[in-house]
XYZ file of C-alpha atoms in Angstrom:
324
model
C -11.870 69.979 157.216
C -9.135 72.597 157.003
C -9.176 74.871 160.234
C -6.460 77.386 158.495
C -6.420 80.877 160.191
C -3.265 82.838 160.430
C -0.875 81.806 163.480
C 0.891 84.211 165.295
C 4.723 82.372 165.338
C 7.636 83.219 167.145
C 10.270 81.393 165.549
C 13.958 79.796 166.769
C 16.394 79.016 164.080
C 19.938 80.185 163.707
C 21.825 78.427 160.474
C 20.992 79.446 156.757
C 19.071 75.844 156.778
C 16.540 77.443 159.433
C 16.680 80.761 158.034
C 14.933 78.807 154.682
C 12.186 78.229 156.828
C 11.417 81.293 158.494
C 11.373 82.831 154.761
C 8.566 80.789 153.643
C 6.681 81.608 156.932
C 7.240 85.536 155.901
C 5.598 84.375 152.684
C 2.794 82.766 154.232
C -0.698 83.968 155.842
C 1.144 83.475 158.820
C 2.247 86.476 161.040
C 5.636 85.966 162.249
C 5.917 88.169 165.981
C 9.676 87.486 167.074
C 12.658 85.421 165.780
C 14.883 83.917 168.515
C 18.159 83.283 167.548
C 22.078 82.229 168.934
C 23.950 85.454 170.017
C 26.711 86.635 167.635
C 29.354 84.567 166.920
C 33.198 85.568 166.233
C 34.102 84.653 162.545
C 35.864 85.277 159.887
C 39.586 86.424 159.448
C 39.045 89.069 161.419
C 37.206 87.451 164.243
C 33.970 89.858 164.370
C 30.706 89.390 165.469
C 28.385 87.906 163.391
C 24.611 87.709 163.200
C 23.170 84.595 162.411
C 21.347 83.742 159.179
C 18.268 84.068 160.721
C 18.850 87.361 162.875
C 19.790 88.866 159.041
C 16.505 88.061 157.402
C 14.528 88.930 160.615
C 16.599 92.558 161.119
C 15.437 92.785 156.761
C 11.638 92.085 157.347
C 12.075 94.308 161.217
C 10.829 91.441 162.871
C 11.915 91.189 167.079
C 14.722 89.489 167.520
C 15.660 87.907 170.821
C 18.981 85.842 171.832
C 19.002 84.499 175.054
C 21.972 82.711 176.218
C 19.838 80.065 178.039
C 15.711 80.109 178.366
C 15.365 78.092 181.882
C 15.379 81.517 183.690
C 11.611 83.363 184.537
C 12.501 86.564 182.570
C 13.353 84.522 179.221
C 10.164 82.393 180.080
C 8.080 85.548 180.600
C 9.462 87.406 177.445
C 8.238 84.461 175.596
C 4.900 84.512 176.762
C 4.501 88.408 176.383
C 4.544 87.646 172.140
C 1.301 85.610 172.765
C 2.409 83.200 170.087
C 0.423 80.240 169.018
C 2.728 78.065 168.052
C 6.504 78.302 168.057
C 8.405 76.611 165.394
C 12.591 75.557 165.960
C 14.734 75.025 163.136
C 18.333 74.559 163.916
C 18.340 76.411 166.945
C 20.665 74.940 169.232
C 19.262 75.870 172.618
C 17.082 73.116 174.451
C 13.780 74.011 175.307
C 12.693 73.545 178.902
C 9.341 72.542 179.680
C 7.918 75.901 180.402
C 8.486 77.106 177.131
C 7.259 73.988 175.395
C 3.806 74.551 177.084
C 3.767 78.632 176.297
C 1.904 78.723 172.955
C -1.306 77.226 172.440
C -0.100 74.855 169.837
C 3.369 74.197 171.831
C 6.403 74.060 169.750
C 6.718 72.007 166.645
C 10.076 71.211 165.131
C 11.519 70.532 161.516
C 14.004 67.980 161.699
C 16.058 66.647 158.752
C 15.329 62.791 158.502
C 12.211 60.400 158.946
C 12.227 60.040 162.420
C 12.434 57.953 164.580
C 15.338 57.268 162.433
C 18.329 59.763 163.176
C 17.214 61.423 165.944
C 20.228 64.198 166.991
C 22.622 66.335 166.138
C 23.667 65.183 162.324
C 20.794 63.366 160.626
C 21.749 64.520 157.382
C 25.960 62.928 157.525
C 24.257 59.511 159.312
C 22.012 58.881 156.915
C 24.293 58.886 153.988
C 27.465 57.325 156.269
C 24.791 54.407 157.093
C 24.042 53.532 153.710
C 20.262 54.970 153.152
C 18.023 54.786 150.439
C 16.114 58.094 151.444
C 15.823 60.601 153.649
C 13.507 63.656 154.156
C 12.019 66.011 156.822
C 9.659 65.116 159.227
C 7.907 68.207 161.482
C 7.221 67.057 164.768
C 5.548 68.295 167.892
C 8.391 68.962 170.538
C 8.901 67.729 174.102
C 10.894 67.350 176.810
C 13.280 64.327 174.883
C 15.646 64.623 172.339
C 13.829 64.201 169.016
C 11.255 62.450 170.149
C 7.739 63.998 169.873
C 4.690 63.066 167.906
C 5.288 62.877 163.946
C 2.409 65.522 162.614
C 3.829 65.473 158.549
C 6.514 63.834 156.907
C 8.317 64.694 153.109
C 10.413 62.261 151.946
C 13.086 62.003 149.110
C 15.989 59.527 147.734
C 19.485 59.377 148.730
C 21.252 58.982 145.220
C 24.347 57.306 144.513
C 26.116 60.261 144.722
C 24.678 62.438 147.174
C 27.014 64.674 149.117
C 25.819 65.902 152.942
C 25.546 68.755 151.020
C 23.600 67.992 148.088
C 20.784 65.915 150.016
C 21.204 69.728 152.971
C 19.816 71.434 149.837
C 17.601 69.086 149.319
C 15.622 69.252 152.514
C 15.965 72.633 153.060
C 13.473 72.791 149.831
C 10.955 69.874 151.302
C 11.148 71.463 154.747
C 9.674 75.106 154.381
C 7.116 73.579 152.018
C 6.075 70.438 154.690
C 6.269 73.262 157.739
C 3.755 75.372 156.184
C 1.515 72.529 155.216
C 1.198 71.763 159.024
C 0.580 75.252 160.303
C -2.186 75.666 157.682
C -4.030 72.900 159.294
C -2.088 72.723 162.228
C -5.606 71.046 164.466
C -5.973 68.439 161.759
C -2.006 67.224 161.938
C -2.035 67.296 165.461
C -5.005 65.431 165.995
C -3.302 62.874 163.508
C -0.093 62.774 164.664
C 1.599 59.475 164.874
C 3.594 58.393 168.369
C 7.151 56.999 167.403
C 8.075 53.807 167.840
C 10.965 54.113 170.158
C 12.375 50.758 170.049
C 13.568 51.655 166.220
C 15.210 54.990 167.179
C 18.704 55.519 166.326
C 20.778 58.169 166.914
C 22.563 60.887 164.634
C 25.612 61.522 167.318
C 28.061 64.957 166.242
C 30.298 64.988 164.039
C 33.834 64.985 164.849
C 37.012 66.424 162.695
C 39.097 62.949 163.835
C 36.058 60.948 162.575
C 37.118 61.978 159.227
C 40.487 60.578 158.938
C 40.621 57.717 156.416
C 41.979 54.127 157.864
C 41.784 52.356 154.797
C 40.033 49.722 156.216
C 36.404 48.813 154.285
C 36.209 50.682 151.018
C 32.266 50.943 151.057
C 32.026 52.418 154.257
C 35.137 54.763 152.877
C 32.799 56.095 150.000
C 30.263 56.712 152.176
C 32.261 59.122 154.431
C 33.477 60.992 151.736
C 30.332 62.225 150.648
C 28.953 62.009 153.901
C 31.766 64.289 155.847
C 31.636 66.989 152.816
C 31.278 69.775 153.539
C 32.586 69.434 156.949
C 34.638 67.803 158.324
C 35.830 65.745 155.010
C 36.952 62.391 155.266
C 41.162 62.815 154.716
C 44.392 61.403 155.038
C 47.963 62.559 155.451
C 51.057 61.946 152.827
C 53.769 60.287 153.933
C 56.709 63.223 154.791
C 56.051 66.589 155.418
C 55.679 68.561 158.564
C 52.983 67.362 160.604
C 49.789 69.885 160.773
C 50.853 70.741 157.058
C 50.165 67.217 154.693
C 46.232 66.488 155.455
C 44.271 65.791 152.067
C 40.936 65.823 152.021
C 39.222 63.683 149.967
C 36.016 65.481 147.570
C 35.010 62.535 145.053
C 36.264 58.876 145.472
C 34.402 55.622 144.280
C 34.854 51.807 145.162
C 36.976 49.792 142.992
C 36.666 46.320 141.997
C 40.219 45.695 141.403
C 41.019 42.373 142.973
C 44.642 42.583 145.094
C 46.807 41.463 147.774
C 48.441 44.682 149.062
C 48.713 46.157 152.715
C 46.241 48.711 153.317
C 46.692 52.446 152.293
C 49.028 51.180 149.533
C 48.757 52.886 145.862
C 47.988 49.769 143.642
C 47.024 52.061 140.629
C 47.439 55.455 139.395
C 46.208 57.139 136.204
C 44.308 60.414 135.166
C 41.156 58.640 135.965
C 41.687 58.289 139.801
C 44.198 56.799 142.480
C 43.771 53.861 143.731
C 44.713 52.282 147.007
C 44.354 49.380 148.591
C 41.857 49.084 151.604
C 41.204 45.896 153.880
C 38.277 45.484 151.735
C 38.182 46.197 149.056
C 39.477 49.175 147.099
C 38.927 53.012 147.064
C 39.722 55.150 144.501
C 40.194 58.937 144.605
C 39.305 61.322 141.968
C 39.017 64.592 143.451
C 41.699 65.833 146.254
C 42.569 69.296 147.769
C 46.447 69.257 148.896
C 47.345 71.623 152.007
C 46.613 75.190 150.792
C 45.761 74.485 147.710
C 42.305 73.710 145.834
C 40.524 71.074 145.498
C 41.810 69.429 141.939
C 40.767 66.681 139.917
C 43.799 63.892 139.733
C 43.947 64.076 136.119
C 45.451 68.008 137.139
C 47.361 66.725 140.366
C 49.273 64.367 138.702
C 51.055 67.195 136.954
C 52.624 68.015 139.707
C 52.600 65.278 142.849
C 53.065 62.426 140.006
C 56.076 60.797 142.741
C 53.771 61.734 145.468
C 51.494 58.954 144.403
C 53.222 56.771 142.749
C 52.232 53.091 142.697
C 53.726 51.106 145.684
C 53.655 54.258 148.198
C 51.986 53.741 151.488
C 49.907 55.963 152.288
C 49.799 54.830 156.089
C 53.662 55.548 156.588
C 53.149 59.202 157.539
C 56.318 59.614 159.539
């Protein structure tokens, strides 16, 4: 039987992904008392400070907003406990919790974390699940403790991984299913506790950062290849660099790129074909061929329009490997 009864939630989020869900708690029964979020960040051209996504929607709705720098000191532990919240619910936040705060509410802290754990447990579930070759994906919302990802599962949404799902595609996804599977849980958040399901840790695997280096292309197995171009885009892309140039100033990064069937013989990173419909080059499996590039300051262009101009650039026979 449902036990739902408004919640008083303090909420920790700081990305636009989080700030999703804390708008469809302001839309719920539920009473939202204080939003924690990072401190401001230096960005943009001009270096400023920024607020978060989170801090903007919580400064629109004058809801408390609180950023500690770290919450393993009595004063942020006491501040928390002053909002008398219920429950507090993390999305995104990127502070760890220490134990005191985990215990503070009377439901704890439950978390909304982008893939069906125990599967990708970490920082980038959403790139590892499309760089590893899933079928699906989707959001489970889990009760938090003192390990990494690896509380009791109180509600799972799942969805499919299509052919050609980008990072961010599937992102805007999940950032539907979650608000919608959060809100289901804190309606009856007695029932999904007292149903929640212990992982099986043995089957855990791990969603490590992403890194800007992990992105450069070594031509090596063309499947995989696919995968980390739609996997690393947004950020960091997968790329490459042309042969010539000044160093710093010939990285491509790669937008749209499929595998090729073509049968061949040639050294990796070689162009073995080149037409309007894509480039492509040789890999030491297979073949991968690009459709979609953006050249150093410039934007991203199909190859049909880059040919126009960088037709010698990638001509059949160049090497894309000999970057000296």
């Amino acid at each position: 039987m449902s036990t739902h009864r408004p919640l008083r939630i303090v909420f920790a989020g700081t990305p636009e992904f989080a700030a999703d869900h804390l708008a469809a708690l302001l839309n719920s029964d539920h009473e939202v008392v204080a939003v924690y979020t990072q401190p401001d960040r230096k960005a943009g051209r001009g270096k400023k400070l920024q607020p978060s996504a989170v801090k903007q929607l919580a400064l629109e709705h004058a809801i408390a907003v609180e950023q500690p720098e770290k919450l393993n000191t009595a004063l942020a532990q006491q501040q928390l406990a002053e909002y008398r919240p219920d429950v507090m619910v993390v999305v995104a936040y990127g502070l760890l919790l220490p134990e005191p705060i985990l215990t503070t509410p009377k439901y704890g802290c439950i978390n909304v974390h982008g893939s069906l754990l125990p599967r990708w447990r970490g920082a980038a579930p959403i790139q590892r699940s499309i760089w590893a070759g899933d079928e699906a994906s989707g959001v489970a919302v889990m009760q938090m403790e003192k390990g990494l990802d690896t509380g009791p599962v109180l509600h799972v949404e799942r969805c499919a991984i299509d052919a050609q799902e980008t990072s961010a595609s599937l992102y805007k996804k999940l950032a539907q299913l979650g608000p919608r599977a959060l809100v289901t849980t804190l309606d009856d958040i007695e029932s999904y506790r007292e149903r929640a399901e212990v992982q099986n840790h043995d089957a855990a695997t791990y969603a490590k950062k992403l890194s800007k280096d992990e992105g450069k292309i070594d031509w090596s197995d063309a499947t995989q290849l696919e995968r980390n171009v739609r996997a690393f885009n947004p950020w960091p892309f997968a790329w490459f660099e042309l042969p010539g140039g000044k160093p710093g100033q010939r990285t491509v990064k790669v937008h749209q790129a499929s595998v090729s069937q073509t049968d061949h013989r040639s050294a990796p990173g070689t162009i073995i074909d080149c037409s309007p419909a894509g480039i492509t080059v040789a890999c030491s499996q297979g073949a991968l061929t690009l459709h979609s590039l953006q050249l150093p300051g410039k934007k991203p262009l199909p190859v049909s329009d880059l040919l126009n101009g960088y037709a010698t650039t990638f001509a059949i026979g160049v090497n894309l490997t000999n970057v000296d």
